[in-house]
Amino acid sequence: MRFLKIDKKYFYWFVLAFFISTIVGTQTHELGHIAMAEALGYETTLNYGSMTYNFEGFSEDEDVIAWRKIFENVESFDDFSEIKKEEADQLFKKIEEKFPSNPTDDFYITLGGPIQTILTSFFGLFILAYRNVNKQENFKLTDWLAVFLSLFILREVFNTVMAGGTYLLKGSTFFSGDEFRISTYLGLNQWTIPIMTAILGAIIASFVIFMIVPKKYRITFILAGFVGSIVGFILWFEFLGPWLF
């Protein structure tokens, strides 16, 4: 039963690695959106948990500047006077005429994030296969790096599970995650792509954890994964991310 013991030294290293992976995985996912948006000619901005994109010259447009100025010291559109509401509506219509939305571009940009995440996971798997690590008991740094890259796809599992929990506990039926939006664009049930990517993620993660990670580290690795990912998520989205961005 030696493999059931927790290796304290590796536990702390794994926690740190999962902590870093949570942050890196989040940012690289958003960079996937950004790469696609910039390839389509949009201006982009990276945030700690999201990205935004607009047409070139959007931020410098006089109507956009005027529209944003209206909202500077107001929390809600409902707080406007009727005159201000009319002014905001007119400006918004002018902005829409100048910069019409493009559903096809929106789809490709939405697709960019999940594609980046999945390709990163496949890249990690490729390294593991190339190094033939399933026959190794003593991993090198490159092997561990490949393991963590391959587990980036756990994002797909996490997002779908969280959405499912929200549906069961709160009865929510609208979800704005990338995979849900992709399903909607393709005319599918909104759960189709999230469930497919979650299943793919679960298969890859199970293979890596139970077939690749050496047995003597496995329990330590799994426990550290829960701790490091949760701590990383909370610290990044609640503290570090807002502070840095």
Coordinates of C-alpha atoms in Angstrom, one line a residue:
M1 CA 0.0 0.0 0.0
R2 CA 3.0 2.2 -0.4
F3 CA 1.5 4.0 -3.3
L4 CA -1.4 5.3 -1.0
K5 CA 1.1 7.3 1.1
I6 CA 1.3 11.1 0.6
D7 CA 4.7 12.3 -0.4
K8 CA 4.9 15.7 1.4
K9 CA 7.8 17.0 -0.6
Y10 CA 6.1 16.3 -3.9
F11 CA 2.7 17.3 -2.6
Y12 CA 3.9 20.9 -2.1
W13 CA 5.6 21.0 -5.5
F14 CA 2.4 19.6 -7.2
V15 CA 0.2 22.2 -5.4
L16 CA 2.5 24.9 -6.7
A17 CA 2.4 23.4 -10.2
F18 CA -1.4 23.2 -10.3
F19 CA -1.6 26.7 -8.9
I20 CA 0.6 28.0 -11.7
S21 CA -1.2 25.9 -14.3
T22 CA -4.6 27.3 -13.4
I23 CA -3.4 30.8 -14.0
V24 CA -1.4 29.9 -17.2
G25 CA -4.3 27.8 -18.5
T26 CA -6.7 30.7 -18.0
Q27 CA -4.5 33.3 -19.7
T28 CA -3.5 31.1 -22.6
H29 CA -7.1 30.2 -23.2
E30 CA -7.9 33.9 -23.5
L31 CA -4.9 34.3 -25.8
G32 CA -6.4 31.7 -28.0
H33 CA -9.4 34.0 -28.4
I34 CA -7.1 37.0 -28.9
A35 CA -5.1 35.2 -31.6
M36 CA -8.2 34.5 -33.6
A37 CA -9.6 38.0 -33.1
E38 CA -6.4 39.7 -34.2
A39 CA -6.2 37.3 -37.2
L40 CA -9.6 38.7 -38.2
G41 CA -8.4 42.2 -37.8
Y42 CA -9.9 43.2 -34.5
E43 CA -8.4 45.2 -31.7
T44 CA -8.1 43.1 -28.5
T45 CA -7.6 43.6 -24.8
L46 CA -6.6 40.8 -22.4
N47 CA -8.0 40.7 -18.9
Y48 CA -7.4 38.3 -16.0
G49 CA -10.3 36.1 -16.8
S50 CA -11.6 37.3 -20.2
M51 CA -10.8 39.2 -23.3
T52 CA -12.5 41.9 -25.3
Y53 CA -12.3 42.7 -29.0
N54 CA -13.6 45.5 -31.2
F55 CA -13.2 46.8 -34.7
E56 CA -10.1 48.7 -35.5
G57 CA -10.5 52.3 -34.5
F58 CA -13.5 51.5 -32.3
S59 CA -12.1 53.0 -29.1
E60 CA -11.1 56.2 -30.8
D61 CA -14.5 56.8 -32.4
E62 CA -16.1 60.0 -31.2
D63 CA -19.6 58.3 -30.8
V64 CA -18.1 55.5 -28.7
I65 CA -16.2 58.0 -26.5
A66 CA -19.4 60.0 -26.0
W67 CA -21.4 56.8 -25.3
R68 CA -18.9 55.7 -22.7
K69 CA -18.8 59.1 -21.1
I70 CA -22.5 59.0 -20.5
F71 CA -22.0 55.8 -18.4
E72 CA -19.0 57.1 -16.4
N73 CA -20.8 57.9 -13.2
V74 CA -23.9 55.9 -13.6
E75 CA -24.3 52.3 -12.5
S76 CA -27.4 51.4 -14.5
F77 CA -29.2 52.5 -17.6
D78 CA -32.4 52.6 -15.5
D79 CA -30.9 55.5 -13.5
F80 CA -30.9 57.8 -16.6
S81 CA -33.4 60.5 -17.1
E82 CA -35.6 60.0 -20.2
I83 CA -33.5 62.5 -22.1
K84 CA -30.3 60.7 -21.2
K85 CA -31.8 57.4 -22.2
E86 CA -32.8 58.8 -25.6
E87 CA -29.3 60.2 -26.1
A88 CA -27.7 56.9 -25.2
D89 CA -30.0 55.0 -27.5
Q90 CA -29.3 57.3 -30.4
L91 CA -25.5 57.0 -29.9
F92 CA -25.8 53.2 -29.6
K93 CA -27.7 53.0 -32.9
K94 CA -25.0 55.1 -34.6
I95 CA -22.3 52.9 -33.2
E96 CA -24.1 49.8 -34.4
E97 CA -24.3 51.2 -37.9
K98 CA -20.6 52.1 -38.0
F99 CA -19.5 48.8 -36.4
P100 CA -22.1 46.1 -37.3
S101 CA -21.7 42.8 -35.5
N102 CA -20.5 39.8 -37.4
P103 CA -21.8 36.5 -36.1
T104 CA -19.4 34.5 -38.1
D105 CA -16.4 36.3 -36.7
D106 CA -17.9 36.0 -33.2
F107 CA -18.1 32.3 -33.7
Y108 CA -14.5 31.9 -34.8
I109 CA -13.3 34.1 -32.0
T110 CA -15.3 32.0 -29.5
L111 CA -13.8 28.9 -31.0
G112 CA -10.3 30.2 -30.5
G113 CA -10.2 29.6 -26.8
P114 CA -11.3 26.0 -26.7
I115 CA -9.1 25.1 -29.7
Q116 CA -6.1 26.6 -27.9
T117 CA -6.8 24.6 -24.7
I118 CA -7.4 21.3 -26.6
L119 CA -4.3 21.7 -28.8
T120 CA -2.2 22.5 -25.8
S121 CA -3.4 19.2 -24.2
F122 CA -2.7 17.3 -27.4
F123 CA 0.8 18.9 -27.5
G124 CA 1.4 17.6 -24.0
L125 CA 0.2 14.1 -25.0
F126 CA 2.5 14.2 -28.0
I127 CA 5.5 14.9 -25.8
L128 CA 4.5 12.1 -23.4
A129 CA 4.2 9.7 -26.3
Y130 CA 7.5 10.8 -27.9
R131 CA 9.3 10.3 -24.6
N132 CA 7.5 7.0 -24.0
V133 CA 7.0 7.9 -20.4
N134 CA 4.5 5.1 -19.6
K135 CA 7.5 2.9 -19.1
Q136 CA 9.2 5.3 -16.7
E137 CA 9.0 5.4 -12.9
N138 CA 11.3 8.4 -12.5
F139 CA 10.0 11.4 -14.3
K140 CA 12.2 14.3 -15.5
L141 CA 11.1 17.9 -15.5
T142 CA 10.1 17.7 -19.2
D143 CA 7.8 14.8 -18.4
W144 CA 6.0 16.6 -15.6
L145 CA 5.7 19.7 -17.8
A146 CA 4.1 17.5 -20.5
V147 CA 1.7 16.0 -17.9
F148 CA 0.5 19.4 -16.8
L149 CA 0.1 20.6 -20.4
S150 CA -2.0 17.6 -21.2
L151 CA -4.2 18.3 -18.3
F152 CA -5.1 21.8 -19.5
I153 CA -8.1 20.1 -21.0
L154 CA -9.5 19.7 -17.5
R155 CA -10.8 23.2 -18.0
E156 CA -13.5 21.7 -20.3
V157 CA -14.5 19.2 -17.6
F158 CA -14.6 21.9 -14.9
N159 CA -16.7 24.4 -16.9
T160 CA -19.3 21.7 -17.8
V161 CA -19.5 20.4 -14.3
M162 CA -19.9 23.9 -12.9
A163 CA -22.6 24.6 -15.4
G164 CA -24.4 21.4 -14.5
G165 CA -24.2 22.3 -10.8
T166 CA -25.6 25.7 -11.5
Y167 CA -28.4 24.1 -13.5
L168 CA -29.3 21.6 -10.7
L169 CA -28.9 24.0 -7.8
K170 CA -30.3 27.2 -9.3
G171 CA -32.3 26.1 -12.3
S172 CA -30.3 28.3 -14.6
T173 CA -30.9 27.5 -18.3
F174 CA -28.7 30.2 -19.9
F175 CA -24.9 29.7 -20.0
S176 CA -22.5 32.0 -21.7
G177 CA -19.4 29.7 -21.7
D178 CA -17.6 29.2 -25.0
E179 CA -18.7 25.7 -25.6
F180 CA -22.4 26.6 -25.0
R181 CA -22.2 29.5 -27.5
I182 CA -20.5 27.2 -30.0
S183 CA -23.4 24.7 -29.7
T184 CA -25.9 27.5 -30.1
Y185 CA -24.2 28.9 -33.2
L186 CA -24.1 25.4 -34.8
G187 CA -27.8 25.0 -34.1
L188 CA -27.3 22.2 -31.6
N189 CA -28.7 21.7 -28.1
Q190 CA -26.6 24.0 -26.0
W191 CA -25.2 21.1 -23.9
T192 CA -23.9 19.2 -26.9
I193 CA -20.4 20.7 -27.3
P194 CA -19.8 21.1 -23.5
I195 CA -20.6 17.5 -22.9
M196 CA -18.5 16.3 -25.8
T197 CA -15.4 18.3 -24.7
A198 CA -15.9 17.3 -21.1
I199 CA -16.0 13.6 -22.1
L200 CA -12.8 14.2 -24.1
G201 CA -11.2 16.0 -21.2
A202 CA -12.2 13.3 -18.7
I203 CA -10.7 10.5 -21.0
I204 CA -7.4 12.3 -21.5
A205 CA -7.1 13.3 -17.8
S206 CA -7.9 9.7 -16.7
F207 CA -5.4 8.3 -19.1
V208 CA -2.6 10.7 -18.0
I209 CA -3.3 10.3 -14.3
F210 CA -3.8 6.6 -14.2
M211 CA -1.6 5.4 -17.0
I212 CA 1.2 7.9 -17.2
V213 CA 1.8 9.5 -13.7
P214 CA 3.9 7.0 -11.8
K215 CA 1.9 5.0 -9.2
K216 CA 4.1 6.1 -6.3
Y217 CA 3.1 9.8 -6.9
R218 CA -0.5 9.2 -8.1
I219 CA -2.4 9.8 -4.8
T220 CA -0.2 12.8 -3.9
F221 CA -0.7 14.2 -7.4
I222 CA -4.5 13.8 -7.3
L223 CA -4.9 15.4 -3.9
A224 CA -2.5 18.2 -4.8
G225 CA -4.5 18.8 -8.0
F226 CA -7.6 19.5 -6.0
V227 CA -5.8 21.8 -3.6
G228 CA -3.7 23.6 -6.1
S229 CA -6.5 24.2 -8.6
I230 CA -9.0 25.5 -6.1
V231 CA -6.4 27.7 -4.4
G232 CA -5.2 28.9 -7.8
F233 CA -8.7 29.7 -9.0
I234 CA -9.7 31.6 -5.9
L235 CA -6.5 33.6 -5.6
W236 CA -6.3 34.4 -9.3
F237 CA -9.9 35.5 -9.8
E238 CA -10.5 37.1 -6.5
F239 CA -7.1 38.7 -5.7
L240 CA -4.1 38.4 -8.0
G241 CA -6.0 38.8 -11.3
P242 CA -7.9 42.0 -10.3
W243 CA -4.8 43.4 -8.7
L244 CA -2.6 42.8 -11.8
F245 CA -5.2 43.9 -14.4

